[in-house]
Amino acid sequence: MIELLDKEFIVLILQKNQSLFDQLTSKLFKCYPKVHFFTATNVAIGLDIAQREKPEIIFLENSIFHQGQQQFYQTIRNHELTKDIPIILLLPENFKFQNQHQLLEFEADGFLRYPYDEDELIVLVNALLKIKSIPFRRNNGIKNIILQYERRIQELENELSKRKHSEEELKVNIDKYHSFFENSIDAMLLTQPDGTIYAANPEACKMFGWTEEEIIRLGRNGVVDVNDPQLPLLLKERRDKGKAKGELLFIRKDGSRFPAELTSAVFYNSRNQERTIIIIRDITERKKIEEALRKSEEKFRLIAENTGDNITVLDLKLNLTYVSPSIIKVRGYSAEEAIHQTLDQIFTPESLKKLMQIFEEQMALEASGSADPKRTISLEVEEYHKDGSTIWVENTMSFLRDDSQKPIGIIAVTRDVTKRKQVEQALRESEDYIKTVLDNLPIGVAVNLLDPHVSFRYMNDNFPKFYRTTREAIEKEGSFWEAVYEDLEFREIIKKRVLEDCASNDLEHMQWNDVPIVRQGQETKYINARNIPIPGRDLMISTVMDVTERKKAELALETSNKKLRKTLESIVETIAEIVETRDYYTAGHQRRVAHLAQAIALELGLENDRVIGLYMASAIHDIGKIAVPIEILIKPTKLSNIEFSLIKTHCRAGYEILKDIEFPWPIADIVLQHHERINGTGYPAGLKGEEIILEARILTVADVVEAIASHRPYRPAKGIEIALKEIKENRGTLYEPVVVDCCLSLFEEKGYQFPIL
C-alpha cells in the first residue's frame, strides 16, 4: 500500500461547492492526519491567504480558476513567497480537454477529477511534496512546457509503480493468510462484533457438521449456547481488551453441545471496519478425562498427599494432569511447577527412550484385547532434579480406566532409589577406587590400629618416604617410633604428645605441624602429620605431608623481615633526629608522643604489628616541618594567620616525603591525618570519624596531650592536668572517645608518665 506521510503540512483550498469541499477535506484528513488547511471562496481571499500562510499545495476549483485565471497565476507566480507553490486543479466529473494546447493553458501542476479517488490523491500529493514545484511560464515555449509536463508525468508514474508493487506484496500476504485460514487444524470463524459470521474454515465445518453457508446463515447465536454464562463475560472482555480467551459450550448440527476452548481477537480490515477472528478447539476428550479424574480423585487424594512416594497421572498423550505434593521431596519441584513439564524435561534421553518403548508395547497390548487390565509395570529410570543433578527412581505404572475398562490415562507411583543405586555402585567400585586414589595422593596416607604399637593395615608409598624410612622398617608392629625418630629424648616427647592427643578424641589436637625429622649428617626435614579416627572401628587414618620447603621459606622470610624491620627502625630514628635538630624547643616531642601512642594502642588491644607501625609513624609525625622556615618554628610569640598556614602544610609535606617509601605499615597516611579531627574541623582534608584511620586518631590524642603538657617557644608548659582536661572536654567532638578513655585510664588509673629523654 502507498505509504501515508506522517508529517505536518498546510494546504489552501479554493472551492465554492460545499459538498465537494467536505469530500476533499474528509479524504485529506483520512490520508494525512496531520494536515492543516485554509479555505477561500474567491481568488482575492485565496491570494491573500497564499501570501500570508505559504501553503505547500493549493487546490483550485475549475470554476474559480476560469473567473480569475490571469490575476491568480500572475500574483502567485510573480510573488517571491508563493512562486514555487504547486497548484492542483479540481475538475468536474465530465470535464474533458479539447486538445493538448488547452491542457497546457491551465498551467497547473496536477489535476484531480471528481469524485476524488484516495489513491490518486495520495500519489499526486506525495509527488508534489517530494519534488520542487516547477512553475510554468507562457514565455517558456510549448516545447519546454511539454518537457516539464513529461517530467511530472514520469514522477507520477513512478509513484503509481510503487503502489502497484505494494499491491502485489499485499496479494502475496493475503494468499498466505488465506492458506493458513483454510488449512488450520483449529476451527476458525471470521465475524463482526454483532455476531454476524462471514467466513468459516473447513475445520469449523467439520467440527460443527454444517457447511460454511449454513454457519454464515446461522450466525453466532446459532453455533453458541447463548445460555452459557461465560458468553457475556467473554464478549465484555473482548470489547474492553480487544481480545478474549476462555471456554464456551457450542452446538453441533445434531443438536449436541460440546465444550471448546476459544481465543478471539479484534482486527480491522482494509476499509478500517472492525472485525473479529475466533479460534475454537474442541476439548470434549479433555473434559471427559477431567471428569474421570474428578470421580477417582477422592479415592486416593489422602494417600497421594501424605505418602513419601510421588503419584503422577498422565493422559494418553503423555501430558501430566496431576502431580502429588510429595514431588518436591523426590525432584525438588513443587507440584505446580512439575505439572507443566514435558517428558523430555523429566527424564534423561536414555530413560525416556526406554519409557516410550514400554508405552508403545503396552498400547499395542491394549489394542490386541488380550491384556490384563489389572497389570502393573515397574522399571528404574533416571530423572532430572531441580538442582541440576539426576536421580534414580523406581516407577510403578498402571492404566486408569473408565467404566467400560477403556484406558483413559496412566497413574505412576515414583520412589526415589538414588541412594540405593549409589550404595550399589559404591560397593562395586569402592575398593579399587579408594586404593587408586590413596596410592596416587601427593601426601603419605596409612591406616593403622589405635594403639601405642602403631600396627599398620595399609600405607601408600609416600607414607614411609616422607618419614625418611622404608615400608619394611615400619611395617613390623611397634617399630614405627624407633624407625622414624632417632633421637631418644625427642622420640619420647613426641610419642607421649601424640598418644595423649589421640586419646582426647579431639580432632583439633590430633594434628602436629612442623615436626622435625632428623637424620645424622643430613639436612633436617619437616612434616605435618594428622590422625583421623574411623567411626565405629578401632582404626585411624594417618596422613603425613612434607613441608620442608615451606618451612625453609618461612625461616628465610622471618630472618629477612627482622633485618628489614631493623633497617626501617634505624631509618625512622635517623629521620626523627634530623627533624628535632631543626626545632630544639620541641626536642624529644616526637619520641614522647610515640611512647604515649604506643601505650594507648596496647591499652586498646591492637595487634603487635600495628602497634609497631604506629610507634614508627609517631616518631616522625612532624617530619614535614622540614619544609617550614626555622624562624617560624622557633618564634617565641603567637603565630600570624599566614605563619600558621605554613605550619599546617607540614602534614602534607610529611606525606609527600614518606609516600614512596615501602613501609609495611601506612606510615604516610598516619602522618598525613594526625591533625584531622573527628568532627571534620581538622586539616589538611577535613576528614570525619572513621574516614580517619585508627592509628591517626590515636596519634592525634597523644600529640595534643604531649603538646599541651610540654614547653613551647611561645608559652611555658601547661601541665598534664590541663592536657587531660582538653581531651575530656572534646571527647567525641574532636577526639575519638575510646582513644580518649584509654589515655585517661593510663594517666589517672595506671600512673603513666612521659619518659625522661
mmCIF file with all atom_site columns, C-alpha atoms in Angstrom, residues 247 252 256-260 282-297 313-316 321 400-404 406-409:
data_model
loop_
_atom_site.group_PDB
_atom_site.id
_atom_site.type_symbol
_atom_site.label_atom_id
_atom_site.label_alt_id
_atom_site.label_comp_id
_atom_site.label_asym_id
_atom_site.label_entity_id
_atom_site.label_seq_id
_atom_site.pdbx_PDB_ins_code
_atom_site.Cartn_x
_atom_site.Cartn_y
_atom_site.Cartn_z
_atom_site.occupancy
_atom_site.B_iso_or_equiv
_atom_site.pdbx_formal_charge
_atom_site.auth_seq_id
_atom_site.auth_comp_id
_atom_site.auth_asym_id
_atom_site.auth_atom_id
_atom_site.pdbx_PDB_model_num
ATOM 1  C CA . GLU A 1 247 ? -14.255 -21.862 27.419 1.00 0.00 ? 247 GLU A CA 1
ATOM 2  C CA . ARG A 1 252 ? -23.342 -29.135 16.570 1.00 0.00 ? 252 ARG A CA 1
ATOM 3  C CA . SER A 1 256 ? -25.475 -31.861 20.816 1.00 0.00 ? 256 SER A CA 1
ATOM 4  C CA . ARG A 1 257 ? -23.476 -29.418 22.850 1.00 0.00 ? 257 ARG A CA 1
ATOM 5  C CA . PHE A 1 258 ? -19.730 -29.699 23.333 1.00 0.00 ? 258 PHE A CA 1
ATOM 6  C CA . PRO A 1 259 ? -17.163 -27.747 25.364 1.00 0.00 ? 259 PRO A CA 1
ATOM 7  C CA . ALA A 1 260 ? -14.492 -25.829 23.479 1.00 0.00 ? 260 ALA A CA 1
ATOM 8  C CA . ASP A 1 282 ? -12.807 -28.987 20.908 1.00 0.00 ? 282 ASP A CA 1
ATOM 9  C CA . ILE A 1 283 ? -11.909 -30.042 24.466 1.00 0.00 ? 283 ILE A CA 1
ATOM 10 C CA . THR A 1 284 ? -14.515 -32.786 24.835 1.00 0.00 ? 284 THR A CA 1
ATOM 11 C CA . GLU A 1 285 ? -11.935 -35.504 25.397 1.00 0.00 ? 285 GLU A CA 1
ATOM 12 C CA . ARG A 1 286 ? -10.069 -33.399 27.869 1.00 0.00 ? 286 ARG A CA 1
ATOM 13 C CA . LYS A 1 287 ? -13.258 -32.728 29.785 1.00 0.00 ? 287 LYS A CA 1
ATOM 14 C CA . LYS A 1 288 ? -14.039 -36.448 29.871 1.00 0.00 ? 288 LYS A CA 1
ATOM 15 C CA . ILE A 1 289 ? -10.638 -37.152 31.333 1.00 0.00 ? 289 ILE A CA 1
ATOM 16 C CA . GLU A 1 290 ? -11.055 -34.350 33.844 1.00 0.00 ? 290 GLU A CA 1
ATOM 17 C CA . GLU A 1 291 ? -14.416 -35.762 34.874 1.00 0.00 ? 291 GLU A CA 1
ATOM 18 C CA . ALA A 1 292 ? -12.991 -39.274 35.214 1.00 0.00 ? 292 ALA A CA 1
ATOM 19 C CA . LEU A 1 293 ? -10.133 -37.934 37.285 1.00 0.00 ? 293 LEU A CA 1
ATOM 20 C CA . ARG A 1 294 ? -12.514 -35.920 39.437 1.00 0.00 ? 294 ARG A CA 1
ATOM 21 C CA . LYS A 1 295 ? -14.528 -39.048 40.210 1.00 0.00 ? 295 LYS A CA 1
ATOM 22 C CA . SER A 1 296 ? -11.455 -41.037 41.164 1.00 0.00 ? 296 SER A CA 1
ATOM 23 C CA . GLU A 1 297 ? -9.612  -38.225 42.916 1.00 0.00 ? 297 GLU A CA 1
ATOM 24 C CA . VAL A 1 313 ? -1.340  -39.022 36.486 1.00 0.00 ? 313 VAL A CA 1
ATOM 25 C CA . LEU A 1 314 ? -0.943  -38.639 32.712 1.00 0.00 ? 314 LEU A CA 1
ATOM 26 C CA . ASP A 1 315 ? -3.418  -38.675 29.837 1.00 0.00 ? 315 ASP A CA 1
ATOM 27 C CA . LEU A 1 316 ? -2.862  -41.000 26.897 1.00 0.00 ? 316 LEU A CA 1
ATOM 28 C CA . THR A 1 321 ? -2.677  -33.916 34.581 1.00 0.00 ? 321 THR A CA 1
ATOM 29 C CA . LEU A 1 400 ? -6.553  -45.550 34.605 1.00 0.00 ? 400 LEU A CA 1
ATOM 30 C CA . ARG A 1 401 ? -9.777  -46.871 33.068 1.00 0.00 ? 401 ARG A CA 1
ATOM 31 C CA . ASP A 1 402 ? -13.336 -45.652 32.552 1.00 0.00 ? 402 ASP A CA 1
ATOM 32 C CA . ASP A 1 403 ? -16.466 -47.633 33.401 1.00 0.00 ? 403 ASP A CA 1
ATOM 33 C CA . SER A 1 404 ? -16.026 -49.761 30.267 1.00 0.00 ? 404 SER A CA 1
ATOM 34 C CA . LYS A 1 406 ? -11.073 -48.500 28.367 1.00 0.00 ? 406 LYS A CA 1
ATOM 35 C CA . PRO A 1 407 ? -7.736  -46.817 29.195 1.00 0.00 ? 407 PRO A CA 1
ATOM 36 C CA . ILE A 1 408 ? -8.110  -43.062 29.702 1.00 0.00 ? 408 ILE A CA 1
ATOM 37 C CA . GLY A 1 409 ? -4.828  -42.309 31.415 1.00 0.00 ? 409 GLY A CA 1
#
